[in-house]
Amino acid sequence: NAGVMQNPRHLVRRRGQEARLRCSPMKGHSHVYWYRQLPEEGLKFMVYLQKENIIDESGMPKERFSAEFPKEGPSILRIQQVVRGDSAAYFCASSPLPGAYEQYFGPGTRLTVT
Amino acid sequence: DAKTTQPNSMESNEEEPVHLPCNHSTISGTDYIHWYRQLPSQGPEYVIHGLTSNVNNRMASLAIAEDRKSSTLILHRATLRDAAVYYCILRDRSNAGGTSYGKLTFGQGTILTVHP
């Protein structure tokens, strides 16, 4: 059973461009969570999605950031008009149930904005 | 979720036991204690969780104080591969299934260094 997959692993964007980060959850998992880790800082929750629904986006910046988890295909975290402060590692996690004890994390996408 | 306090860093020698403490003096009766770790340049990894009783699995043991205001993650024989940041996290099971339950609230964690 393949683990959580994220791609790309590394992404370089110029200021003002768009970044699209993809996350394929583990097979059978319909709950996806996105976290961000800024340099020298801890992991911060961004958004929690189920298939076709955003459940909790309390950690998502109000502007430029959006997330989706369509019925088919991976979950997408989209950052429009990136700025240098968006440079971070973005991790995706999945679980089979909302109350599951364990979240399974992917290897992360490291975004660098130049 | 209630707050946890962990030492910033700890050191150990390879093949020796490691005891990683966590204080959670404001823990509620429905809070589960979870431990995750993050190896360098990797995503976090679940280690163990518990409510009241001590717990063992293939990775570690979790010792929970009788009053539940503190807990200790025990690595019985540290290896170089155990060098990581260890996070102690509380999750309120009374919110299970609720919109806010999904997120994990990470603190700064404890940086564990293992010496050969």
mmCIF file of N, CA and C in Angstrom, chain A residues 33 35 37 42-43 45 48 55-56 58 91 98-103 105-106 110, chain B residues 32 34 36 38 41-44 46 49 87 91 93 99-104 106:
data_model
loop_
_atom_site.group_PDB
_atom_site.id
_atom_site.type_symbol
_atom_site.label_atom_id
_atom_site.label_comp_id
_atom_site.label_asym_id
_atom_site.label_seq_id
_atom_site.Cartn_x
_atom_site.Cartn_y
_atom_site.Cartn_z
ATOM 1 N N TYR A 33 -5.338 16.570 4.994
ATOM 2 C CA TYR A 33 -4.964 17.734 5.800
ATOM 3 C C TYR A 33 -3.698 18.338 5.196
ATOM 4 N N TYR A 35 -0.512 21.067 5.931
ATOM 5 C CA TYR A 35 0.245 21.791 6.949
ATOM 6 C C TYR A 35 1.383 22.540 6.266
ATOM 7 N N GLN A 37 5.236 24.400 7.008
ATOM 8 C CA GLN A 37 6.368 24.559 7.936
ATOM 9 C C GLN A 37 7.291 25.620 7.372
ATOM 10 N N GLY A 42 7.661 25.812 13.508
ATOM 11 C CA GLY A 42 6.960 24.540 13.631
ATOM 12 C C GLY A 42 5.919 24.357 12.549
ATOM 13 N N LEU A 43 5.330 23.194 12.553
ATOM 14 C CA LEU A 43 4.277 22.862 11.595
ATOM 15 C C LEU A 43 2.972 23.537 11.999
ATOM 16 N N PHE A 45 -1.156 23.894 10.977
ATOM 17 C CA PHE A 45 -2.302 23.399 10.223
ATOM 18 C C PHE A 45 -2.825 24.476 9.282
ATOM 19 N N TYR A 48 -8.388 21.278 6.258
ATOM 20 C CA TYR A 48 -8.811 19.885 6.351
ATOM 21 C C TYR A 48 -9.939 19.693 5.344
ATOM 22 N N ILE A 55 -13.666 21.105 5.196
ATOM 23 C CA ILE A 55 -14.247 20.946 6.521
ATOM 24 C C ILE A 55 -13.771 22.038 7.480
ATOM 25 N N ASP A 56 -12.465 22.312 7.441
ATOM 26 C CA ASP A 56 -11.896 23.299 8.365
ATOM 27 C C ASP A 56 -10.770 24.018 7.649
ATOM 28 N N SER A 58 -9.484 26.942 8.935
ATOM 29 C CA SER A 58 -9.160 27.975 9.911
ATOM 30 C C SER A 58 -7.696 28.403 9.876
ATOM 31 N N PHE A 91 3.246 20.124 3.804
ATOM 32 C CA PHE A 91 3.022 18.702 4.010
ATOM 33 C C PHE A 91 1.540 18.388 3.924
ATOM 34 N N PRO A 98 -12.391 10.681 10.101
ATOM 35 C CA PRO A 98 -12.116 11.996 10.690
ATOM 36 C C PRO A 98 -11.579 11.906 12.105
ATOM 37 N N GLY A 99 -11.994 10.902 12.825
ATOM 38 C CA GLY A 99 -11.521 10.779 14.201
ATOM 39 C C GLY A 99 -10.381 9.808 14.354
ATOM 40 N N ALA A 100 -9.720 9.469 13.253
ATOM 41 C CA ALA A 100 -8.639 8.493 13.306
ATOM 42 C C ALA A 100 -7.518 8.966 14.219
ATOM 43 N N TYR A 101 -6.937 8.011 14.920
ATOM 44 C CA TYR A 101 -5.849 8.357 15.836
ATOM 45 C C TYR A 101 -4.612 8.815 15.097
ATOM 46 N N GLU A 102 -4.411 8.295 13.919
ATOM 47 C CA GLU A 102 -3.154 8.507 13.223
ATOM 48 C C GLU A 102 -3.378 9.216 11.897
ATOM 49 N N GLN A 103 -2.560 10.213 11.644
ATOM 50 C CA GLN A 103 -2.501 10.832 10.325
ATOM 51 C C GLN A 103 -1.201 10.395 9.668
ATOM 52 N N PHE A 105 1.584 11.144 6.925
ATOM 53 C CA PHE A 105 2.119 12.312 6.235
ATOM 54 C C PHE A 105 2.900 11.921 4.992
ATOM 55 N N GLY A 106 2.849 12.816 4.014
ATOM 56 C CA GLY A 106 3.680 12.673 2.829
ATOM 57 C C GLY A 106 5.047 13.295 3.058
ATOM 58 N N ARG A 110 8.730 21.267 -1.097
ATOM 59 C CA ARG A 110 9.491 22.439 -0.667
ATOM 60 C C ARG A 110 9.389 23.521 -1.726
ATOM 61 N N TYR B 32 -6.669 12.873 24.406
ATOM 62 C CA TYR B 32 -5.710 11.808 24.179
ATOM 63 C C TYR B 32 -4.321 12.429 23.987
ATOM 64 N N HIS B 34 -0.868 12.217 22.076
ATOM 65 C CA HIS B 34 -0.278 11.666 20.867
ATOM 66 C C HIS B 34 1.177 12.087 20.774
ATOM 67 N N TYR B 36 4.222 12.341 17.793
ATOM 68 C CA TYR B 36 4.700 12.247 16.423
ATOM 69 C C TYR B 36 6.183 12.611 16.440
ATOM 70 N N GLN B 38 9.481 13.882 13.614
ATOM 71 C CA GLN B 38 9.831 14.334 12.264
ATOM 72 C C GLN B 38 11.329 14.175 12.082
ATOM 73 N N SER B 41 14.238 16.511 7.063
ATOM 74 C CA SER B 41 13.773 16.605 5.666
ATOM 75 C C SER B 41 12.664 15.614 5.323
ATOM 76 N N GLN B 42 11.905 15.187 6.318
ATOM 77 C CA GLN B 42 10.790 14.281 6.070
ATOM 78 C C GLN B 42 9.517 14.818 6.714
ATOM 79 N N GLY B 43 8.405 14.208 6.339
ATOM 80 C CA GLY B 43 7.149 14.548 6.987
ATOM 81 C C GLY B 43 7.052 13.895 8.347
ATOM 82 N N PRO B 44 6.179 14.421 9.210
ATOM 83 C CA PRO B 44 6.001 13.809 10.529
ATOM 84 C C PRO B 44 5.524 12.368 10.419
ATOM 85 N N TYR B 46 3.684 9.253 12.862
ATOM 86 C CA TYR B 46 3.006 8.876 14.103
ATOM 87 C C TYR B 46 3.890 7.913 14.894
ATOM 88 N N HIS B 49 0.042 6.732 20.873
ATOM 89 C CA HIS B 49 -0.912 7.565 21.583
ATOM 90 C C HIS B 49 -1.491 6.794 22.760
ATOM 91 N N TYR B 87 7.260 15.438 18.888
ATOM 92 C CA TYR B 87 6.155 16.322 19.243
ATOM 93 C C TYR B 87 5.142 15.584 20.117
ATOM 94 N N ARG B 91 -5.180 15.743 21.790
ATOM 95 C CA ARG B 91 -6.357 15.813 20.920
ATOM 96 C C ARG B 91 -7.592 15.468 21.746
ATOM 97 N N ARG B 93 -10.912 14.077 22.283
ATOM 98 C CA ARG B 93 -11.759 13.100 21.592
ATOM 99 C C ARG B 93 -13.235 13.462 21.639
ATOM 100 N N THR B 99 -15.651 19.480 13.131
ATOM 101 C CA THR B 99 -14.854 20.145 12.104
ATOM 102 C C THR B 99 -13.459 20.483 12.596
ATOM 103 N N SER B 100 -13.297 20.701 13.887
ATOM 104 C CA SER B 100 -11.982 21.130 14.372
ATOM 105 C C SER B 100 -11.108 19.971 14.792
ATOM 106 N N TYR B 101 -11.635 18.749 14.751
ATOM 107 C CA TYR B 101 -10.856 17.635 15.301
ATOM 108 C C TYR B 101 -9.721 17.222 14.380
ATOM 109 N N GLY B 102 -9.883 17.478 13.099
ATOM 110 C CA GLY B 102 -8.916 16.956 12.148
ATOM 111 C C GLY B 102 -7.505 17.464 12.358
ATOM 112 N N LYS B 103 -7.366 18.700 12.785
ATOM 113 C CA LYS B 103 -6.030 19.282 12.789
ATOM 114 C C LYS B 103 -5.214 18.832 13.985
ATOM 115 N N LEU B 104 -3.921 18.682 13.713
ATOM 116 C CA LEU B 104 -2.931 18.456 14.761
ATOM 117 C C LEU B 104 -2.279 19.797 15.065
ATOM 118 N N PHE B 106 0.863 21.340 16.430
ATOM 119 C CA PHE B 106 2.250 21.041 16.768
ATOM 120 C C PHE B 106 2.857 22.193 17.569
#
